[in-house]
XYZ file of C-alpha atoms in Angstrom:
538
model
C 0.000 0.000 0.000
C 1.502 3.295 -1.108
C 1.476 6.453 0.983
C 1.630 9.704 -0.975
C 3.773 12.520 0.347
C 1.756 15.572 1.381
C 2.908 18.768 -0.344
C 1.312 21.949 0.913
C 1.070 24.890 -1.463
C -0.745 28.173 -1.742
C -2.323 27.122 -5.014
C -4.017 24.047 -3.644
C -5.156 25.772 -0.476
C -6.829 28.269 -2.788
C -8.353 25.746 -5.176
C -9.168 22.877 -2.861
C -10.878 25.032 -0.267
C -13.114 26.484 -2.942
C -15.191 23.520 -3.954
C -18.762 23.027 -4.963
C -18.639 19.277 -4.349
C -16.246 16.497 -3.537
C -15.746 13.218 -5.366
C -13.519 10.274 -4.672
C -11.689 7.670 -6.754
C -9.456 4.669 -6.231
C -6.163 5.529 -7.951
C -4.238 2.659 -6.317
C -5.077 -1.003 -6.033
C -5.927 -1.968 -2.485
C -6.549 1.573 -1.254
C -9.921 1.856 0.405
C -11.737 5.101 -0.466
C -14.331 6.382 1.956
C -16.292 9.608 1.847
C -19.315 10.675 3.872
C -21.204 13.794 2.830
C -24.228 15.321 4.482
C -24.822 17.601 1.526
C -28.222 18.724 0.331
C -28.410 18.147 -3.412
C -27.795 21.244 -5.477
C -28.847 20.383 -9.005
C -27.507 23.379 -10.847
C -25.170 26.247 -10.018
C -25.462 29.589 -11.790
C -22.543 31.948 -11.207
C -23.589 35.418 -12.355
C -20.865 37.944 -13.105
C -21.631 41.686 -13.086
C -19.741 44.162 -15.268
C -19.796 47.798 -16.289
C -20.979 47.819 -19.910
C -18.427 50.469 -20.910
C -15.581 47.961 -20.462
C -13.443 50.526 -18.644
C -14.962 51.276 -15.247
C -15.164 48.657 -12.511
C -18.611 48.343 -10.974
C -19.068 49.210 -7.259
C -19.880 45.576 -6.570
C -20.762 46.138 -2.914
C -23.548 48.558 -3.935
C -25.400 46.190 -6.287
C -28.875 45.167 -5.119
C -30.074 41.883 -6.620
C -33.548 40.378 -6.754
C -34.650 37.093 -8.302
C -38.180 36.754 -9.601
C -40.095 34.930 -12.288
C -41.826 31.574 -12.644
C -39.354 29.462 -10.659
C -37.797 32.084 -8.373
C -38.748 30.050 -5.279
C -36.341 27.325 -6.442
C -33.345 29.677 -6.434
C -31.235 30.028 -3.286
C -28.228 32.153 -2.402
C -24.858 30.780 -1.299
C -26.162 30.830 2.272
C -29.284 28.838 1.461
C -31.753 31.749 1.611
C -33.064 34.475 -0.713
C -30.673 37.220 0.405
C -28.616 37.662 -2.748
C -25.313 39.481 -2.259
C -22.685 40.232 -4.900
C -19.188 39.737 -3.504
C -16.270 42.109 -3.933
C -15.147 40.234 -7.057
C -18.450 40.924 -8.816
C -19.709 37.345 -8.564
C -23.037 35.957 -7.358
C -23.599 32.218 -7.025
C -27.167 30.898 -7.246
C -28.185 27.346 -6.383
C -31.154 26.071 -8.376
C -33.067 23.331 -6.604
C -35.344 20.566 -7.822
C -38.592 19.916 -5.955
C -38.480 16.181 -5.910
C -36.420 13.132 -6.787
C -38.760 12.192 -9.647
C -38.354 15.488 -11.470
C -35.973 14.725 -14.326
C -34.591 16.619 -16.054
C -34.551 19.790 -14.009
C -35.966 22.799 -15.870
C -36.235 26.244 -14.320
C -36.825 29.787 -15.601
C -36.173 32.903 -13.538
C -35.005 36.503 -13.896
C -32.080 38.204 -12.137
C -32.448 41.995 -11.734
C -29.650 44.272 -10.528
C -29.634 47.913 -9.367
C -26.830 50.249 -8.342
C -26.579 54.005 -7.835
C -25.364 55.720 -10.992
C -26.382 52.778 -13.196
C -29.454 51.832 -15.166
C -31.137 48.777 -13.689
C -30.370 45.584 -15.628
C -31.952 42.158 -15.838
C -31.446 38.823 -17.533
C -33.718 35.846 -18.019
C -31.979 32.594 -17.120
C -33.066 29.130 -18.217
C -31.695 26.078 -16.404
C -32.019 22.597 -17.904
C -30.522 19.547 -16.198
C -27.629 19.583 -13.757
C -24.344 21.400 -14.153
C -23.075 24.979 -14.123
C -23.499 28.102 -16.193
C -21.901 31.524 -16.014
C -24.042 34.364 -17.394
C -22.754 37.939 -17.516
C -24.951 40.946 -16.722
C -23.615 44.228 -18.081
C -24.888 47.377 -16.354
C -24.960 50.769 -18.072
C -22.978 53.488 -16.328
C -25.043 56.676 -16.642
C -21.873 58.786 -16.604
C -19.829 56.826 -19.150
C -22.055 54.776 -21.455
C -20.863 52.127 -23.935
C -20.933 52.768 -27.662
C -24.464 52.900 -29.000
C -26.052 53.870 -25.693
C -26.989 57.503 -25.104
C -28.356 58.983 -21.890
C -29.414 62.408 -20.677
C -30.712 63.902 -17.418
C -33.354 66.638 -17.199
C -34.934 68.516 -14.298
C -38.286 70.275 -14.132
C -40.931 71.321 -11.592
C -44.564 70.376 -11.170
C -47.296 72.119 -9.205
C -48.850 70.842 -5.993
C -51.228 68.826 -8.176
C -48.290 67.211 -10.028
C -48.948 69.147 -13.264
C -46.310 70.591 -15.592
C -46.670 74.321 -16.321
C -44.890 74.282 -19.685
C -44.037 71.788 -22.402
C -40.923 69.808 -21.513
C -38.618 68.192 -24.062
C -35.249 66.405 -23.829
C -33.244 63.947 -25.962
C -30.752 61.076 -25.572
C -28.370 60.852 -28.522
C -25.516 58.664 -29.783
C -22.794 59.167 -32.395
C -25.017 58.675 -35.453
C -26.410 55.404 -34.105
C -29.917 56.611 -33.285
C -31.644 58.697 -30.610
C -34.810 59.178 -28.565
C -36.657 62.410 -27.762
C -39.321 62.849 -25.066
C -41.987 65.575 -25.151
C -44.287 66.118 -22.136
C -47.222 68.477 -22.865
C -47.979 71.377 -20.578
C -50.529 70.459 -17.914
C -49.580 66.764 -17.777
C -49.998 65.369 -14.246
C -47.263 63.046 -12.953
C -48.576 60.120 -10.852
C -46.973 57.393 -8.758
C -47.991 53.716 -8.749
C -50.932 54.476 -6.434
C -52.210 57.322 -8.605
C -50.955 60.028 -6.231
C -49.543 63.234 -7.799
C -45.763 63.631 -7.829
C -45.060 67.290 -7.172
C -42.092 69.621 -6.694
C -38.645 69.261 -8.245
C -38.490 66.221 -10.553
C -35.502 64.459 -12.098
C -35.786 62.586 -15.425
C -33.285 60.137 -16.918
C -33.715 59.029 -20.544
C -31.509 56.236 -21.917
C -31.507 55.040 -25.516
C -30.104 51.737 -26.861
C -29.119 51.526 -30.531
C -29.933 48.337 -32.485
C -26.777 48.680 -34.606
C -24.085 48.623 -31.884
C -22.779 45.357 -30.433
C -21.908 47.081 -27.135
C -25.489 48.320 -26.898
C -26.969 44.891 -27.675
C -24.730 43.222 -25.076
C -26.171 45.541 -22.405
C -29.743 45.334 -23.713
C -32.135 45.328 -20.701
C -33.649 41.867 -20.389
C -31.506 40.514 -23.219
C -32.608 39.395 -26.665
C -32.941 35.679 -25.943
C -35.193 33.522 -23.737
C -37.906 36.197 -23.785
C -41.242 35.762 -21.973
C -44.373 37.532 -23.229
C -47.560 38.346 -21.335
C -50.504 36.050 -22.104
C -48.376 33.873 -24.377
C -46.810 30.526 -23.559
C -43.444 29.425 -24.865
C -40.086 31.093 -25.278
C -39.230 33.817 -27.751
C -36.362 35.720 -29.348
C -36.140 39.464 -30.095
C -34.791 41.207 -33.194
C -34.698 44.857 -32.184
C -34.986 48.249 -33.836
C -34.066 50.102 -30.623
C -35.064 50.546 -26.980
C -35.409 53.385 -24.518
C -35.800 53.594 -20.741
C -37.357 56.654 -19.076
C -37.277 57.194 -15.315
C -38.821 60.235 -13.580
C -38.741 60.761 -9.824
C -38.967 63.233 -6.985
C -36.647 61.892 -4.325
C -37.810 58.342 -3.578
C -41.230 58.875 -5.164
C -41.286 57.399 -8.680
C -43.506 58.520 -11.521
C -45.360 55.581 -13.062
C -48.248 57.039 -15.073
C -49.491 60.298 -16.615
C -52.857 62.015 -16.824
C -52.476 62.115 -20.616
C -50.095 60.410 -23.052
C -46.607 61.784 -23.606
C -44.708 61.492 -26.900
C -41.431 59.701 -27.589
C -39.810 59.903 -31.023
C -37.154 57.261 -31.729
C -34.729 57.585 -34.597
C -34.274 54.306 -36.476
C -30.632 54.032 -37.622
C -30.065 53.658 -41.366
C -29.601 50.032 -42.387
C -31.588 48.558 -39.490
C -32.806 45.202 -40.898
C -36.513 44.423 -41.154
C -37.191 40.688 -40.610
C -40.634 41.082 -42.185
C -38.899 41.967 -45.452
C -36.177 39.283 -45.557
C -33.952 41.474 -43.368
C -33.739 44.241 -45.979
C -33.059 47.728 -44.618
C -36.077 49.261 -42.938
C -37.877 52.039 -44.833
C -40.688 54.540 -44.412
C -44.075 52.843 -44.204
C -42.776 49.708 -42.468
C -44.434 48.762 -39.168
C -42.609 47.613 -36.021
C -44.199 45.926 -32.960
C -43.809 47.789 -29.646
C -43.271 46.072 -26.285
C -42.881 47.302 -22.707
C -41.314 45.793 -19.592
C -42.127 47.393 -16.239
C -39.775 47.233 -13.261
C -40.198 44.015 -11.305
C -41.924 42.267 -14.197
C -40.466 39.341 -16.162
C -42.826 39.335 -19.159
C -42.923 41.892 -21.961
C -46.335 43.444 -22.654
C -47.712 44.006 -26.150
C -48.123 47.762 -26.786
C -49.300 47.504 -30.393
C -47.125 48.739 -33.252
C -45.822 51.910 -34.852
C -45.217 53.008 -38.443
C -41.844 54.293 -39.614
C -41.771 57.705 -41.298
C -39.050 59.771 -42.967
C -38.121 63.350 -42.095
C -35.034 65.273 -43.123
C -33.496 62.167 -44.680
C -33.787 60.120 -41.466
C -36.234 57.457 -40.288
C -38.305 57.808 -37.116
C -41.019 56.095 -35.081
C -43.419 58.154 -32.957
C -44.787 56.558 -29.781
C -47.566 57.681 -27.468
C -47.095 56.249 -23.951
C -49.116 56.457 -20.739
C -46.821 54.657 -18.281
C -43.094 54.370 -17.613
C -41.069 51.225 -18.288
C -38.610 49.923 -20.857
C -40.027 50.366 -24.357
C -38.681 48.169 -27.110
C -39.262 48.266 -30.881
C -38.921 44.590 -31.627
C -39.931 41.769 -33.895
C -40.599 38.538 -32.003
C -39.854 34.969 -33.093
C -40.545 31.606 -31.523
C -37.559 29.822 -30.053
C -37.251 26.323 -31.469
C -36.842 23.129 -29.408
C -33.212 22.103 -28.854
C -31.578 19.942 -31.511
C -28.449 17.790 -31.294
C -25.493 19.653 -32.820
C -22.335 17.561 -33.303
C -19.175 19.672 -33.266
C -16.613 19.094 -36.002
C -13.288 20.833 -35.439
C -9.588 20.153 -35.944
C -8.547 17.308 -33.649
C -5.545 19.389 -32.573
C -7.896 22.045 -31.196
C -7.643 22.027 -27.387
C -10.898 20.763 -25.870
C -12.373 22.897 -23.114
C -14.811 25.651 -22.168
C -14.843 28.582 -24.588
C -16.867 31.754 -24.621
C -19.305 31.325 -27.513
C -20.808 34.474 -29.035
C -23.909 33.965 -31.196
C -24.712 36.165 -34.197
C -27.542 36.419 -36.708
C -25.805 34.932 -39.761
C -27.973 36.981 -42.129
C -27.335 40.407 -40.610
C -24.183 39.799 -38.547
C -25.875 41.240 -35.448
C -24.983 40.029 -31.954
C -27.592 37.839 -30.211
C -26.121 36.419 -26.974
C -23.117 34.708 -25.413
C -22.488 31.724 -23.143
C -19.706 29.311 -22.233
C -19.689 26.006 -24.128
C -17.548 22.893 -23.857
C -16.012 22.488 -27.317
C -14.319 19.314 -28.529
C -14.309 17.377 -31.760
C -17.426 15.146 -31.969
C -18.932 16.748 -28.861
C -22.752 16.853 -29.064
C -24.409 20.082 -27.893
C -27.993 21.298 -27.593
C -28.676 24.994 -28.113
C -31.646 26.186 -26.094
C -33.663 29.275 -27.114
C -32.321 29.194 -30.656
C -34.170 31.501 -33.089
C -36.418 29.829 -35.643
C -36.504 32.752 -38.092
C -32.871 33.017 -39.166
C -29.602 31.047 -39.265
C -26.905 31.752 -36.709
C -23.128 31.784 -36.577
C -20.965 31.092 -33.515
C -17.574 32.602 -32.691
C -15.346 30.952 -30.059
C -12.957 32.866 -27.817
C -10.279 31.374 -25.561
C -9.275 34.569 -23.720
C -12.085 37.074 -24.037
C -10.713 40.015 -22.073
C -13.617 42.150 -20.906
C -11.043 44.877 -20.266
C -9.892 45.086 -23.888
C -12.609 43.810 -26.220
C -11.315 45.818 -29.198
C -8.259 43.591 -29.554
C -9.948 40.236 -28.965
C -10.284 37.919 -31.956
C -12.030 34.532 -32.186
C -10.030 31.325 -32.266
C -12.679 29.503 -34.302
C -15.819 30.399 -36.270
C -18.689 28.123 -37.221
C -20.425 27.843 -40.546
C -23.869 29.431 -40.833
C -26.480 26.927 -39.618
C -30.080 26.401 -38.583
C -29.924 25.635 -34.858
C -33.402 24.077 -34.982
C -32.133 21.054 -36.920
C -29.887 18.234 -35.701
C -26.691 18.263 -37.732
C -22.904 18.291 -37.775
C -21.552 21.813 -37.316
C -18.122 22.613 -38.738
C -15.824 25.145 -37.100
C -12.876 26.738 -38.880
C -9.881 27.473 -36.644
C -8.979 31.115 -37.278
C -6.124 31.512 -34.785
C -3.176 29.865 -36.536
C -1.024 30.320 -33.441
C -3.368 28.405 -31.200
C -1.254 25.251 -31.293
C 1.652 27.217 -29.823
C -0.285 28.234 -26.693
C 0.930 26.913 -23.363
C -0.980 23.910 -22.047
C -1.184 23.896 -18.251
C -2.470 20.805 -16.445
C -3.558 20.695 -12.821
C -3.749 17.436 -10.852
C -4.930 18.168 -7.315
C -5.894 15.859 -4.484
C -6.066 15.649 -0.707
C -5.791 13.040 2.021
C -7.579 12.645 5.312
C -5.424 13.432 8.359
C -6.497 10.245 10.150
C -5.890 7.950 7.148
C -3.397 8.846 4.390
C -4.916 6.140 2.169
C -8.209 8.017 1.813
C -7.899 10.331 -1.173
C -10.312 13.089 -2.183
C -10.471 14.976 -5.452
C -11.984 18.451 -5.872
C -14.631 19.572 -8.376
C -15.084 23.296 -8.959
C -15.740 26.079 -11.431
C -12.620 28.239 -11.549
C -12.280 31.831 -12.740
C -9.147 33.842 -13.432
C -8.013 37.297 -14.475
C -4.773 38.977 -15.367
C -3.475 41.344 -12.721
C -4.255 44.417 -14.860
C -7.959 43.613 -15.417
C -10.846 44.213 -13.031
C -13.009 41.358 -14.337
C -12.703 37.590 -14.167
C -12.910 35.162 -17.072
C -14.096 31.580 -16.804
C -11.083 29.236 -16.741
C -12.869 25.888 -16.704
C -14.422 23.060 -14.733
C -12.086 21.114 -12.490
C -13.354 17.538 -12.408
C -11.941 14.952 -10.026
C -8.997 17.235 -9.350
C -7.981 17.587 -12.996
C -8.093 20.554 -15.345
C -6.133 21.254 -18.543
C -6.252 24.719 -20.073
C -4.543 26.785 -22.765
C -5.727 30.092 -21.297
C -2.729 30.604 -18.996
C 0.839 31.557 -19.830
C 3.659 29.898 -17.943
C 5.563 32.370 -15.797
C 2.656 34.834 -15.529
C 0.810 35.945 -12.396
C -2.963 35.506 -12.278
C -5.677 36.039 -9.753
C -7.955 33.037 -9.265
C -11.434 32.865 -7.790
C -13.490 29.895 -6.566
C -16.376 29.416 -4.132
C -16.023 27.409 -0.918
C -18.671 24.734 -0.412
C -17.523 21.908 1.813
C -19.711 19.002 2.910
C -22.896 20.958 2.277
C -21.733 23.950 4.335
C -21.116 27.283 2.675
C -17.634 28.364 3.750
C -17.259 31.589 1.813
C -15.029 32.168 -1.185
C -11.435 33.021 -1.894
C -9.473 34.900 -4.471
C -5.700 34.598 -4.541
C -2.754 35.405 -6.777
C -0.611 32.565 -8.088
C 2.325 32.365 -10.500
C 1.905 29.580 -13.059
C 5.355 28.077 -12.766
C 5.178 25.034 -15.059
C 3.000 23.123 -17.504
C 2.218 20.367 -14.991
C 1.121 21.289 -11.494
C 0.589 18.297 -9.225
C -0.229 19.016 -5.601
C -1.629 17.148 -2.634
C -2.572 18.469 0.794
C -4.060 17.224 3.999
C -7.725 17.991 4.696
C -7.977 20.790 7.309
C -9.037 19.495 10.725
C -12.203 21.642 10.781
C -13.556 19.740 7.735
C -12.055 16.316 8.387
C -14.936 15.093 10.529
C -17.377 15.781 7.704
C -15.484 14.193 4.824
C -13.247 11.598 6.474
C -14.040 8.603 8.632
């Protein structure tokens, strides 16, 4: 019987202590493996990362307020096992999605995560969970001081009488650099009302924010996203193809304006070249109609607000809206999302298998749709949920997608155009010719029980990393049974790593630590800390 020498290291203390689960194996003949866990089953882990949409500023993570609502919100728990959702100082929030019974297979849950922070526009994202595993969505929040490209915002102040009425016509606009705009006009005598119908009087502050349909940065920060959309009074899941969105907030201190005594007018400029799906994605023109949708704060379903007709004035295209309540307003065509199909990945066998950031685009127009992490390997079979039925898509893969420098990030592989509603083989072309020269770093981590060196445990965890000059983490990969191989790290470089602590069903916090990747093979083994030994060793 072989006894393995215990080597303590900072790396393993960081990675091993930050586990979602434990697993055990028998790597040696005759070694008895024992492991007792009193862990409540956690079917699916969603690690949400929050970012400033401008790609420059770091969010004040400690100031973010998060709520979870929607159809299956009751099945979502925080790290501490309750519904108090707190973003940590690294901008991460871990959600545990529970099943309601042993016979419920596979797990399927839909819920919405909404985030607020002072100086930022509120943001939300619909999340769909199917089966067990992990996913890592990113919510980008719009900084009202420094907006991303394609997002314009403006603040305006005005007074109302004791009855909440305006004394003059009020007008203000949110503009972008030739990517569209929105203008609000409030008629004289309009009464501002809160959610209970009470007048909002005195000094009022208005914030108008416009999102262009032609800017990728704008679409990435689109409130509610463009995928996995829920609609009022309609069952199923839907996809948006947008012609622009605006958000208007008016308040007097903590009192929010929700409705008006008479409609107010919003004129949205439709950028030249905006595709019209009703006309085979040809550029929109005067006379075309666009559906209008609204999403009120705290709601998870978009409401049908009718449609509007595009008109031309001064060589530009516009849509005029008449609104009676405040919410997000979205000019959008809606499509059914198709059921998932089996997509078999075909890629160069020399391509390093692993988790890659996949960015989805409308293959007809080239417009951004969504992003998610996917495990990519030759002959791997994937299912794409919430795929659009109305147009083909294209997928770009990124190995190191630096959220701090997106202008210089290029894909390592690009798929052919394909219909995600049909089962098929999907070919990827490797576009990064230097990919084979990237460093491969392999981790092999394990631990032994202090009362029996023959009992070996192997960690499983989702691991994130960032370079020391970037404020945001990237997903490194899934460590399974103590093993992880990645080409995202450079030997000799310092990185900051982040993992959650979950030991024997007890939340033990999280850790971030800096480590120098010293070699291509990192094999470490440590002894289980005494405070956890009684739970995992016997």
